[in-house]
Short mmCIF file of C-alpha atoms in Angstrom, two decimals:
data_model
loop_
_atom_site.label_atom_id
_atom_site.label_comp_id
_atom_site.label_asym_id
_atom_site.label_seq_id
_atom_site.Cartn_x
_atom_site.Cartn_y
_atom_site.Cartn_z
CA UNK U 1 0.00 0.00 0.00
CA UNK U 2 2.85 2.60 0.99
CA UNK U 3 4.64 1.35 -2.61
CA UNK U 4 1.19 2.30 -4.17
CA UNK U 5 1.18 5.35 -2.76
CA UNK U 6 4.45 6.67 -3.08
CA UNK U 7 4.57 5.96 -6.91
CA UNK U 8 1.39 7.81 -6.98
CA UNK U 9 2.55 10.53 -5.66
CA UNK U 10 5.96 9.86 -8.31
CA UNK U 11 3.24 9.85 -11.09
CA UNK U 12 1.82 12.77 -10.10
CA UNK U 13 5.12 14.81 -9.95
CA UNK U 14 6.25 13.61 -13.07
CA UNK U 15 3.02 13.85 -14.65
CA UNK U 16 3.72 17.63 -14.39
CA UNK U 17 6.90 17.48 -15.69
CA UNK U 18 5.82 15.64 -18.55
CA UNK U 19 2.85 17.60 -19.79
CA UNK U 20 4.26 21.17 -18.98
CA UNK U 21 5.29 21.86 -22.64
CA UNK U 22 1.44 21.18 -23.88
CA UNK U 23 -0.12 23.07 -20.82
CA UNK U 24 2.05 25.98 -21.49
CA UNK U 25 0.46 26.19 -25.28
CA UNK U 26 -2.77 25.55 -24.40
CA UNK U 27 -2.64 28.76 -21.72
CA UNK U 28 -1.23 30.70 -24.24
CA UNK U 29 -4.22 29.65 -26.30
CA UNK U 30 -7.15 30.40 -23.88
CA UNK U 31 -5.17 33.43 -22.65
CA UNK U 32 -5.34 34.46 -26.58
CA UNK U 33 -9.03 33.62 -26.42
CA UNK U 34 -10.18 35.70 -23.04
CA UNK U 35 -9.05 38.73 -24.93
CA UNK U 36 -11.85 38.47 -27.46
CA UNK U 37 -15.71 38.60 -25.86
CA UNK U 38 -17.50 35.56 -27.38
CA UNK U 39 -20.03 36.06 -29.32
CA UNK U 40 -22.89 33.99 -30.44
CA UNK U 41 -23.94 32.77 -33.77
CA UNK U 42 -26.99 35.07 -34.45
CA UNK U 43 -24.60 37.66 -33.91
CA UNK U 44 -21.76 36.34 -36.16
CA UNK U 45 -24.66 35.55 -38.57
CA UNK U 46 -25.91 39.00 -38.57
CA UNK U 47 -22.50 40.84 -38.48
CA UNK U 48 -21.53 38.64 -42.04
CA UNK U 49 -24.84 39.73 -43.43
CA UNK U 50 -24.49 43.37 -42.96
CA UNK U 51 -19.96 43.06 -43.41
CA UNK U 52 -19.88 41.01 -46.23
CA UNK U 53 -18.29 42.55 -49.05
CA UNK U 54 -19.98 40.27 -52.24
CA UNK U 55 -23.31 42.02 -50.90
CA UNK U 56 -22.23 45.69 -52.95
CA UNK U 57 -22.07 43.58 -55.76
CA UNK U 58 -25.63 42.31 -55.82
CA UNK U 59 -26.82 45.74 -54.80
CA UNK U 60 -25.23 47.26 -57.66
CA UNK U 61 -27.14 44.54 -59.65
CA UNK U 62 -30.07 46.09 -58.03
CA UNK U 63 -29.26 49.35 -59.01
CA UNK U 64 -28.70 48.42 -62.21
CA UNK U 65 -32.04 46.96 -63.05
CA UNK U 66 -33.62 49.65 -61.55
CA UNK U 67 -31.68 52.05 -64.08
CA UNK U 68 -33.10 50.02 -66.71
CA UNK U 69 -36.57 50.13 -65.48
CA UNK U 70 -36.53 53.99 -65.60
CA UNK U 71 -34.85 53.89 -68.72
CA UNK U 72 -37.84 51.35 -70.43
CA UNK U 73 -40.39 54.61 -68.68
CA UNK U 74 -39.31 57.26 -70.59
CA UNK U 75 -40.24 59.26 -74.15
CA UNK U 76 -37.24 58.90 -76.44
CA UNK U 77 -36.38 62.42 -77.40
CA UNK U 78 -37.47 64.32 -80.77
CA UNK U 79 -35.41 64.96 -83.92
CA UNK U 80 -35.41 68.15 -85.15
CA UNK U 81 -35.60 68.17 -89.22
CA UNK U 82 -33.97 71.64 -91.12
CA UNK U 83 -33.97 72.11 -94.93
CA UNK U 84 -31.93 75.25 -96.71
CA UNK U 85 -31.72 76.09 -100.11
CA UNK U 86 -32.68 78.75 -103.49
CA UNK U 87 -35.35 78.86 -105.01
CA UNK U 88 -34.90 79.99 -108.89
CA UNK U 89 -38.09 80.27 -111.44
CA UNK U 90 -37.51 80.89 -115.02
CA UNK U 91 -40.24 81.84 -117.31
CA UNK U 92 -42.99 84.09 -117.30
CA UNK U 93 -42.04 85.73 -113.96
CA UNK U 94 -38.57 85.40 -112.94
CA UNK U 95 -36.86 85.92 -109.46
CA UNK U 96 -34.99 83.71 -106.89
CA UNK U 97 -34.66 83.27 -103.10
CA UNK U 98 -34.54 81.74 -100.60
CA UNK U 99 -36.67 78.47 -99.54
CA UNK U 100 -36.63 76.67 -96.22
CA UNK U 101 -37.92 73.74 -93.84
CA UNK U 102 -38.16 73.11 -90.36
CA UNK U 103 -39.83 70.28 -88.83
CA UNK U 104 -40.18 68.75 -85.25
CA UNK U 105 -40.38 64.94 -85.30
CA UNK U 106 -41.19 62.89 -82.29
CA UNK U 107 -40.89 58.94 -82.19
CA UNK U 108 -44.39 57.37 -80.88
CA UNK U 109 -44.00 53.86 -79.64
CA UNK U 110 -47.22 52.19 -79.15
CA UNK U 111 -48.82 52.27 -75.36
CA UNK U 112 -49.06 48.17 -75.24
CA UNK U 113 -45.05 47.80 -76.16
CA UNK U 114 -44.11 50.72 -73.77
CA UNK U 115 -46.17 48.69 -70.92
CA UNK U 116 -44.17 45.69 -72.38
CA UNK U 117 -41.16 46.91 -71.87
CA UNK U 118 -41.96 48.29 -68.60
CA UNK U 119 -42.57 44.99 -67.40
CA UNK U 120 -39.79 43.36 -68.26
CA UNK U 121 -37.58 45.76 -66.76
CA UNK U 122 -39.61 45.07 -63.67
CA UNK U 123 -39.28 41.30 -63.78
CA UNK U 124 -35.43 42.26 -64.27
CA UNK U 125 -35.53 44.20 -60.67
CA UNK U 126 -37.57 41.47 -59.45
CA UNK U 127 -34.27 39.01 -60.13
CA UNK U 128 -31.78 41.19 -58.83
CA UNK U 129 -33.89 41.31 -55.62
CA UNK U 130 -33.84 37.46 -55.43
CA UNK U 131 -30.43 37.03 -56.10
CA UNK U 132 -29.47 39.09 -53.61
CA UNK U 133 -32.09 37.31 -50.90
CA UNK U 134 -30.56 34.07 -51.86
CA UNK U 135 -26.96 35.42 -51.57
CA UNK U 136 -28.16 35.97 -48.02
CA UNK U 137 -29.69 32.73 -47.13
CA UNK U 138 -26.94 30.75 -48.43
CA UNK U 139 -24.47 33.23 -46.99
CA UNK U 140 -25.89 32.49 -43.20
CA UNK U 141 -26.38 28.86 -43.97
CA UNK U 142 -22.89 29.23 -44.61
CA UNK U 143 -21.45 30.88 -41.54
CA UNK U 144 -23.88 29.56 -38.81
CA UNK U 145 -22.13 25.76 -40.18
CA UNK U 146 -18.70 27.58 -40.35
CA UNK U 147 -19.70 28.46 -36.36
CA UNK U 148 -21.34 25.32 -35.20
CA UNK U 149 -18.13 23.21 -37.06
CA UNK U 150 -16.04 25.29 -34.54
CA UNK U 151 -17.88 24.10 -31.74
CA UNK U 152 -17.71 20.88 -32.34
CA UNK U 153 -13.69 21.00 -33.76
CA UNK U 154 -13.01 22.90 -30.20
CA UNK U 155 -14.97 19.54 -28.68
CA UNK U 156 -13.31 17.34 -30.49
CA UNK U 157 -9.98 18.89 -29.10
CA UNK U 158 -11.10 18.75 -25.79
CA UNK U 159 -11.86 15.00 -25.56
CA UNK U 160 -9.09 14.32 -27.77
CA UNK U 161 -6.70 16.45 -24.82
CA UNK U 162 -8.09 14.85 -22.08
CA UNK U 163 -7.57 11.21 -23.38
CA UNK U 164 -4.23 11.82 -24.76
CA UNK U 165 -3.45 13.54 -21.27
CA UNK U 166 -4.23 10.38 -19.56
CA UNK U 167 -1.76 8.51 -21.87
CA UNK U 168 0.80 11.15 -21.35
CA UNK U 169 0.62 11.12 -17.58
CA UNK U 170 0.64 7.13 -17.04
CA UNK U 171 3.21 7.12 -19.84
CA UNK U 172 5.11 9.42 -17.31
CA UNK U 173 4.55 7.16 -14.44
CA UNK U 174 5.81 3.83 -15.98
CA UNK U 175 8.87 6.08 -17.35
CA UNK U 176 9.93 7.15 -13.70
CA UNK U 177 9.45 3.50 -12.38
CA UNK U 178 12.14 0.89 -11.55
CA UNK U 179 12.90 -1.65 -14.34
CA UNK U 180 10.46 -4.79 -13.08
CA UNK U 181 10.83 -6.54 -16.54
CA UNK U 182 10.43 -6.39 -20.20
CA UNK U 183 6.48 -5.39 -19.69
CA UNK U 184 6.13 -2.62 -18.16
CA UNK U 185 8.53 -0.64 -21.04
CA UNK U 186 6.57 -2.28 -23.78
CA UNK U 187 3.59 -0.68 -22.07
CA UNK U 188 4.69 2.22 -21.93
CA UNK U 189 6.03 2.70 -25.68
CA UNK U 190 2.69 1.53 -26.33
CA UNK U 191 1.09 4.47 -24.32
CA UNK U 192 3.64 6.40 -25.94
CA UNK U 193 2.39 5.65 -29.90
CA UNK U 194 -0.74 5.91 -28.67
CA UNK U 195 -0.18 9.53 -27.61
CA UNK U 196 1.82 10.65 -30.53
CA UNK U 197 -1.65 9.51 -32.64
CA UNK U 198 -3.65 11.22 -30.48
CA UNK U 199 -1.65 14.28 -30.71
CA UNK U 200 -1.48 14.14 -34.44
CA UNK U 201 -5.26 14.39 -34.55
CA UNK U 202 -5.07 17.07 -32.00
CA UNK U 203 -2.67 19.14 -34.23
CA UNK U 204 -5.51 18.24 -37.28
CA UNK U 205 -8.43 19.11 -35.27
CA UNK U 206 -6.49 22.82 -34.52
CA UNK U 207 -5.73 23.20 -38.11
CA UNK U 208 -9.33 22.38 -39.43
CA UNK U 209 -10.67 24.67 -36.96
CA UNK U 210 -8.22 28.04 -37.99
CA UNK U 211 -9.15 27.15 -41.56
CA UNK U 212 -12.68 27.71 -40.62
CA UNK U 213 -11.38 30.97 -38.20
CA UNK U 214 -10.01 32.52 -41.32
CA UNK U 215 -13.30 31.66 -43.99
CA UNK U 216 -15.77 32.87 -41.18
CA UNK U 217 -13.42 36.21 -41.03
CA UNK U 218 -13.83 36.69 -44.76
CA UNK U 219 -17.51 36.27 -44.48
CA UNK U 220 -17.76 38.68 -42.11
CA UNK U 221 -15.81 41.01 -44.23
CA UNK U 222 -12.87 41.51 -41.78
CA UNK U 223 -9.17 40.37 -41.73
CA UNK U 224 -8.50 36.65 -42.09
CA UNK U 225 -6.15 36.77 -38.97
CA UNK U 226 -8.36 38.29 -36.70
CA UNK U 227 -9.08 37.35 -33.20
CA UNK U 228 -12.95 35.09 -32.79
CA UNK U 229 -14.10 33.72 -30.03
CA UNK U 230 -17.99 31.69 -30.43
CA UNK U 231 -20.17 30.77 -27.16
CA UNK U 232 -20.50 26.80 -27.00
CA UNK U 233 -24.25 26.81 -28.03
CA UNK U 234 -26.25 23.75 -27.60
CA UNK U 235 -27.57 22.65 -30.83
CA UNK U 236 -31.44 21.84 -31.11
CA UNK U 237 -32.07 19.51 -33.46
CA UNK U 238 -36.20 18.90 -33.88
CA UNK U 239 -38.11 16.69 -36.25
CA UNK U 240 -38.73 18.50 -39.39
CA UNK U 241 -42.27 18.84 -41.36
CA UNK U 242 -43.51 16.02 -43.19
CA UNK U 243 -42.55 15.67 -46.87
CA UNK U 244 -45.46 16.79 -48.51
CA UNK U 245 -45.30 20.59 -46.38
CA UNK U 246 -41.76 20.46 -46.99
CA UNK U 247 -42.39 20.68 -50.78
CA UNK U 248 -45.04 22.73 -50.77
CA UNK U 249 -42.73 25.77 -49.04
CA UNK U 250 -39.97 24.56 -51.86
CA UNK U 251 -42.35 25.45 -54.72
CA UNK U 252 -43.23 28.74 -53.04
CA UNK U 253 -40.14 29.87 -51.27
CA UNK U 254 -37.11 28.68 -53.27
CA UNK U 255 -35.13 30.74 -54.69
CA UNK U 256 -33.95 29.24 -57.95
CA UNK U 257 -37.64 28.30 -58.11
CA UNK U 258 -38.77 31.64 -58.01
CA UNK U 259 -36.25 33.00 -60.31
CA UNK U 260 -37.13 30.62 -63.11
CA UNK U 261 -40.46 31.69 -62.60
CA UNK U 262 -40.09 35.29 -62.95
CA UNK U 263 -38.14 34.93 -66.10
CA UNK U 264 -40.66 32.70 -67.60
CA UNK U 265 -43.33 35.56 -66.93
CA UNK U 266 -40.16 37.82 -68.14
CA UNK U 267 -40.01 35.72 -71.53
CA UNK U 268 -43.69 35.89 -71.76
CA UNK U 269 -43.72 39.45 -72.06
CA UNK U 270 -40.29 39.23 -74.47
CA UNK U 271 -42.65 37.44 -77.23
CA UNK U 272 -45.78 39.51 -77.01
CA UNK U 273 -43.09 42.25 -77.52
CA UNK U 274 -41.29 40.32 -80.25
CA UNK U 275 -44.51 40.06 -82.00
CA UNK U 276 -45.51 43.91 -82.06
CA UNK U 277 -41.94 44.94 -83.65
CA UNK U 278 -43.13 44.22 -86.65
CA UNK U 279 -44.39 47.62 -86.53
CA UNK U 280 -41.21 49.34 -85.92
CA UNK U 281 -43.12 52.87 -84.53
CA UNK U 282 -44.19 55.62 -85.89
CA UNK U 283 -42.51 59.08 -86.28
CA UNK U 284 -45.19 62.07 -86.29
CA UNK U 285 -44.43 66.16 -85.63
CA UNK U 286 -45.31 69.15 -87.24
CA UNK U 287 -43.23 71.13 -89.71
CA UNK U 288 -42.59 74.89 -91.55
CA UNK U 289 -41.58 75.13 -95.46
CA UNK U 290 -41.20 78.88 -96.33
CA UNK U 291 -40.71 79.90 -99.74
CA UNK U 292 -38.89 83.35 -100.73
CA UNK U 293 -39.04 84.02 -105.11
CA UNK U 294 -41.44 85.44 -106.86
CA UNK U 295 -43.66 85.01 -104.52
CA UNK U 296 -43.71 84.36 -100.54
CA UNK U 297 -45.04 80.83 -99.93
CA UNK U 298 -45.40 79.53 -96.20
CA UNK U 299 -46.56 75.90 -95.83
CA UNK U 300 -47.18 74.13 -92.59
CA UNK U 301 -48.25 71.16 -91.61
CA UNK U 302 -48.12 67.56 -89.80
CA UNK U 303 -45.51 64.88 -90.90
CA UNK U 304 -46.53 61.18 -90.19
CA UNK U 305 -44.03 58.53 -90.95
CA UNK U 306 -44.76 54.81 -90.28
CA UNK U 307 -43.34 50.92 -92.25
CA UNK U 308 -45.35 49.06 -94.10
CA UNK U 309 -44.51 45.21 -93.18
CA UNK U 310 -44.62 44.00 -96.45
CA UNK U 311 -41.35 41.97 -96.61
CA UNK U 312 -40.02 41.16 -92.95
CA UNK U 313 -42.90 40.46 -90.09
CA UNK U 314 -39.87 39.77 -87.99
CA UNK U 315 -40.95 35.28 -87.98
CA UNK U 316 -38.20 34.68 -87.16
CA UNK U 317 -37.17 36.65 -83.82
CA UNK U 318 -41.29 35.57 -83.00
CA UNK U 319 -40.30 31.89 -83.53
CA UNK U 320 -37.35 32.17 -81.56
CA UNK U 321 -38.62 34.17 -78.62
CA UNK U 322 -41.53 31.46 -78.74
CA UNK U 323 -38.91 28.74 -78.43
CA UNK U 324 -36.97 30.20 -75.88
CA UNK U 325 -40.33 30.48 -73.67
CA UNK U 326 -40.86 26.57 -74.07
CA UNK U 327 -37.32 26.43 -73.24
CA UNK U 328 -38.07 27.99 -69.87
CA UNK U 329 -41.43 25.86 -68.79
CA UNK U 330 -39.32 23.16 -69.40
CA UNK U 331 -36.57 24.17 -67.21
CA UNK U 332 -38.48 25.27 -64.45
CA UNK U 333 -39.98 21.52 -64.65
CA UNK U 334 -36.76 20.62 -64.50
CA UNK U 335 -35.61 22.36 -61.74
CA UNK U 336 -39.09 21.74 -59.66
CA UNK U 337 -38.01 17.67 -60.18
CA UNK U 338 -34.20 18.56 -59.13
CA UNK U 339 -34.98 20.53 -55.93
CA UNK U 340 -37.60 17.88 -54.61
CA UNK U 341 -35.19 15.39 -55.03
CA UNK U 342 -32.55 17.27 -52.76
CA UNK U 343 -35.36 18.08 -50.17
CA UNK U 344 -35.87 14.10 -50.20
CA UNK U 345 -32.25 13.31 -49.44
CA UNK U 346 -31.52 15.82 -47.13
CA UNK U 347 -34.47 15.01 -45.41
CA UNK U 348 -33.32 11.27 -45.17
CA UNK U 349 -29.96 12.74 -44.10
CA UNK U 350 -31.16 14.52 -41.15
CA UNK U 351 -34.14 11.93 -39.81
CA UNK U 352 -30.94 9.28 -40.33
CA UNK U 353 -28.25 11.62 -38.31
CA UNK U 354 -31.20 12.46 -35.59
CA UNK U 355 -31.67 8.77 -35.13
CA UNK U 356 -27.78 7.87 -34.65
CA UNK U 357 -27.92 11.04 -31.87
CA UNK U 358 -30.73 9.59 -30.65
CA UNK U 359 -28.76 6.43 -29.59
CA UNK U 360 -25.94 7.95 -27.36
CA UNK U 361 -28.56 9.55 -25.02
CA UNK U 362 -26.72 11.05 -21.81
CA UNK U 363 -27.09 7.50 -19.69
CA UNK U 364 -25.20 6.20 -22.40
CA UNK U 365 -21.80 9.00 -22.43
CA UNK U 366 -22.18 8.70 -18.89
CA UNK U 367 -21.07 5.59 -18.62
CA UNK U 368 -18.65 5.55 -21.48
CA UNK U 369 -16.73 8.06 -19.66
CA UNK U 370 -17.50 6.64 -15.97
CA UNK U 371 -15.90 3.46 -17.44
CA UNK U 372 -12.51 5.23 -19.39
CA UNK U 373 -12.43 6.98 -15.57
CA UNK U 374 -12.75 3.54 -13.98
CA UNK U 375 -10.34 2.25 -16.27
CA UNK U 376 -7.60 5.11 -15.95
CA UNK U 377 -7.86 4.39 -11.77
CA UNK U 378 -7.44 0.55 -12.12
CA UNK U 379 -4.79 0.29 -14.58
CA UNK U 380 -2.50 2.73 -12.76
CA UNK U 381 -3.02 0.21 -9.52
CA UNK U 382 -2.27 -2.63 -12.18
CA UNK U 383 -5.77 -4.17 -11.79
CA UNK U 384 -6.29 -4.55 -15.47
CA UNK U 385 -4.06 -4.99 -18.66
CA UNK U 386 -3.31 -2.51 -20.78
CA UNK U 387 -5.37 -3.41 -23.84
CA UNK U 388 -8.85 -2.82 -21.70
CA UNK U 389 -7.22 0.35 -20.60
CA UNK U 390 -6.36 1.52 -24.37
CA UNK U 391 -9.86 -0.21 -25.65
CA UNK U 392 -12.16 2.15 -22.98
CA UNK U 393 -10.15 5.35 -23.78
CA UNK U 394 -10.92 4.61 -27.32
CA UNK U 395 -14.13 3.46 -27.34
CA UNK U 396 -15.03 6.71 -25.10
CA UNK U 397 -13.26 8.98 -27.59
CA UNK U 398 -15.22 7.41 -30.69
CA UNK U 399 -18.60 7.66 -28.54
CA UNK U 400 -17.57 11.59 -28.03
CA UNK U 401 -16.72 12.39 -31.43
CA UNK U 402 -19.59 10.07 -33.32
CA UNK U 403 -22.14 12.26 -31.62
CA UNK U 404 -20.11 15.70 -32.42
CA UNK U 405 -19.57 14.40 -35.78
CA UNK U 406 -23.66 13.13 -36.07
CA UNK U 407 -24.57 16.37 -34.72
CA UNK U 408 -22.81 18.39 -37.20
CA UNK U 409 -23.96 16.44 -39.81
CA UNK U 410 -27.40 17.16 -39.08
CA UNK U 411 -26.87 20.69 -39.16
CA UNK U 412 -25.98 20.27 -42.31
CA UNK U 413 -28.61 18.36 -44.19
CA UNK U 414 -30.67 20.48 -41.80
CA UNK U 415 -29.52 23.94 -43.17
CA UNK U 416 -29.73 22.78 -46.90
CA UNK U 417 -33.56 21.90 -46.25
CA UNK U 418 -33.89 25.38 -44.93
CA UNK U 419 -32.02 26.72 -48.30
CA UNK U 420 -34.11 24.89 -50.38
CA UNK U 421 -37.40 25.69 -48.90
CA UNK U 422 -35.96 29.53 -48.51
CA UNK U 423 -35.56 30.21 -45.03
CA UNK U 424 -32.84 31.24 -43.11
CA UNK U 425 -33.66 28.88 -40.21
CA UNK U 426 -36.48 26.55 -39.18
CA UNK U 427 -39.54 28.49 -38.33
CA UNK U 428 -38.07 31.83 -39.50
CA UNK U 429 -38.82 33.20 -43.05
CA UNK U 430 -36.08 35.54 -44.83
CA UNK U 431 -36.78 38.70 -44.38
CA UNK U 432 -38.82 40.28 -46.87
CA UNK U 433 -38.29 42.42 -49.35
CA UNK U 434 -40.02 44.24 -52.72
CA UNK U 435 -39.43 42.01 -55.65
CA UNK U 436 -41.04 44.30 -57.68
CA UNK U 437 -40.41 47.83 -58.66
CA UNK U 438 -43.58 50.92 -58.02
CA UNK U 439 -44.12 51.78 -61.95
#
C-alpha cells in the first residue's frame, strides 16, 4: 500500500513534468481567447450579413435593373428636321430666293409595347432582388455551419486532450518506475504511440478549426487573422415537417424556383413584344416650309411617318422568342423535379443523423466516460491490462466524437432543407423584401 502510494505521488510529480510543454500552449491559447468577448452565432450571422463585401455587388445589380426600369419609362427624345436652299423660277415671272424647312419629329411607340417593356424591366428588378435574398440565405447557412463546425472541432480537441493527457501522464509514471521486466517498457512505448496519434489528430483538429477561423473572417468582411471567439451553443435539433409541407414551401419559397419563374413571366412578355416589332413605330411632328421668289409661300403642316410590313414580319425573332419560352417551362420543370429530389435526401440525411444522436442519449456517455475513468484508476493500480485500458479510452473517444460528428452532420442536411425551402432557419422566413419595382 505505501509502494502504491508513493509511486502515486511519483506519477503525479512527473506527470507535471511531462505535460508542462502542452499546458504551457494551451494557456497561451485560452489566454489568446479571453481577450476576445464571445459572441454567439446570431450575432456572427448578422455581423456577415451586414460586413460582407460580395453584398455591394448584388446591390449594384439592383441598381442596375432599376436604371433600366426607368430607362424602359421614358419618351425617347425628338429629332429636329432643317432644310436650306434657293429657289430659282424661269419663265414668265422670274426671281430667286430663298426656300426653307423646319420640322419637329417625335418617335411614338405604341402604349401596349411601352407597358411591355416596362414589365420586363420590372421582372429584371424582381431578379436582382432574389439574387441578392438568396446570396443571403446561403451566406448564413454558410457561416452559422462555419460556427457550429467550430464548436464541435473545439470539442473534439477537448476530448481528444483529455484522453491523450491520460496517456501522457501514465506514460510518465511507468517512465519514472524501476525496471520490473520487459512489460512494463513495452507498455509504456505503447502508451507512448498511442499519444503521438492522439496528438497528431489534435494538431488536425487545430488546423481544421483556424481554416474555418479565417473563412468565417472573410464572411464577415474583416481580416482573415483576426481574433474570434464563439459561445459553445447547444444545438437543437427537432423533427422537421412532413414531406409533402416540406415541398409545398420549396415550390413557393425557393429561390432558384422563383427566379425561373419570374423569367418565364419575363419571356412571356419578351414574345408579345417580339410580335408587335413588326411595326417598328411611328414618327409624327409638325413642320414649316417657307418659300422666298417670286412670290412668298409659307406651308405648314403635320408629318406622319410609319413601315409598311410588307417583306419582314420579324418570324423569325417571334419563332425564336416562342422557343426560348418553351425552353423555360421546361426548365423550371426541371428544376421543380431537381430541388424535390434534394429536399428528399436531405431530409433522409437529417431523420438518419437524428436517429444515430438519438442512440448515445446522456445515460449512455455517462457511462462511457464513468468506465474510461474507472479504467484510468485501475490500470494505474495494475488491476487490469493494458489493452482494456487503451480499448475504454478509445471506445469513449469514438462515442464523443460520433455524436459531435452526427450532430454536425445534421446541421448540415438540416440547413440545406432550410435553403431549399428559402428560409434562413427553421420556423423563420427571410426577411422580406419588394421584388417588384412601383411603376
Amino acid at each position: 500500500m505505501r509502494n502504491a502510494v508513493i509511486q502515486s505521488n511519483c506519477g503525479i510529480m512527473n506527470r507535471d513534468k511531462c505535460i508542462v510543454v502542452g499546458r504551457a500552449a494551451a494557456a497561451l491559447i485560452v489566454l489568446a481567447a479571453a481577450r476576445v468577448s464571445a459572441a454567439s452565432i446570431d450575432a456572427i450571422v448578422t455581423e456577415a450579413l451586414r460586413r460582407n463585401p460580395e453584398l455591394e455587388s448584388y446591390r449594384a445589380a439592383i441598381a442596375i435593373a432599376r436604371g433600366e426600369r426607368r430607362t424602359a419609362a421614358e419618351y425617347p427624345n425628338p429629332d429636329v428636321n432643317t432644310e436650306l436652299g434657293v429657289k430659282t423660277i424661269t419663265g414668265g415671272g422670274k426671281g430667286t430666293g430663298q426656300l426653307w424647312t423646319i420640322g419637329l419629329l417625335q418617335p411614338i411607340d405604341l402604349p401596349s409595347r411601352r407597358a411591355l417593356r416596362k414589365a420586363i424591366a420590372d421582372r429584371q428588378i424582381a431578379l436582382a432582388e432574389l439574387a441578392l435574398e438568396s446570396f443571403e440565405l446561403e451566406l448564413a447557412k454558410r457561416v452559422r455551419l462555419l460556427a457550429y463546425q467550430t464548436v464541435v472541432a473545439r470539442k473534439k480537441a477537448a476530448v481528444v486532450e483529455q484522453v491523450a493527457g491520460g496517456f501522457r501522464d501514465i506514460t510518465c509514471v511507468l517512465n519514472e518506475r524501476a525496471p520490473a521486466g520487459v512489460a512494463p517498457a513495452l507498455e509504456a512505448r505503447i502508451l507512448e504511440a498511442n499519444t503521438v496519434a492522439l496528438d497528431r489528430t489534435h494538431i488536425e483538429i487545430e488546423t481544421q478549426l483556424q481554416v474555418a477561423y479565417y473563412q468565417l473572417n472573410q464572411l464577415r468582411g474583416v481580416a482573415a487573422e483576426a481574433p474570434i471567439e464563439i459561445d459553445a451553443e447547444e444545438l437543437r435539433l427537432t423533427p422537421l415537417s412532413s414531406m409533402a409541407q416540406l415541398l409545398a414551401l420549396a415550390r413557393s419559397g425557393n429561390f432558384d424556383l422563383r427566379m425561373r419563374q419570374v423569367e418565364l413571366e419575363q419571356q412571356g412578355f419578351r414574345v408579345q413584344l417580339t410580335g408587335s416589332e413588326k411595326w417598328t413605330g411611328i414618327t409624327a411632328g409638325p413642320f414649316v416650309h417657307r418659300e422666298n421668289a417670286d412670290t412668298h409661300d409659307l406651308m405648314a403642316g403635320v408629318n406622319v411617318r410609319f413601315p409598311l410590313p410588307l417583306w419582314n414580319q420579324n418570324k423569325g425573332a417571334i419563332d425564336s422568342a416562342k422557343a426560348r419560352e418553351v425552353q423555360g417551362a421546361a426548365s423550371l420543370n426541371a428544376m421543380v423535379r431537381k430541388v424535390e429530389s434534394e429536399i428528399a435526401a436531405a431530409v433522409a440525411m437529417y431523420d438518419a443523423r437524428l436517429a444515430e444522436i438519438a442512440r448515445w442519449t446522456a445515460e449512455v456517455l455517462g457511462r462511457m466516460r464513468e468506465a474510461a475513468e474507472t479504467a484510468d484508476q485501475n490500470y494505474r493500480l495494475g488491476a487490469i491490462p493494458l489493452t482494456t485500458y487503451t480499448e475504454l479510452q478509445k471506445q469513449y473517444l469514438d462515442a464523443q466524437t460520433t455524436l459531435l460528428t452526427a450532430q454536425a452532420n445534421a446541421l448540415e442536411a438540416r440547413e440545406k432543407i432550410e435553403l431549399l425551402i428559402g428560409k434562413l432557419e427553421t420556423g423563420r422566413t427571410p426577411r422580406s423584401r419588394t421584388t417588384q419595382s412601383s411603376k
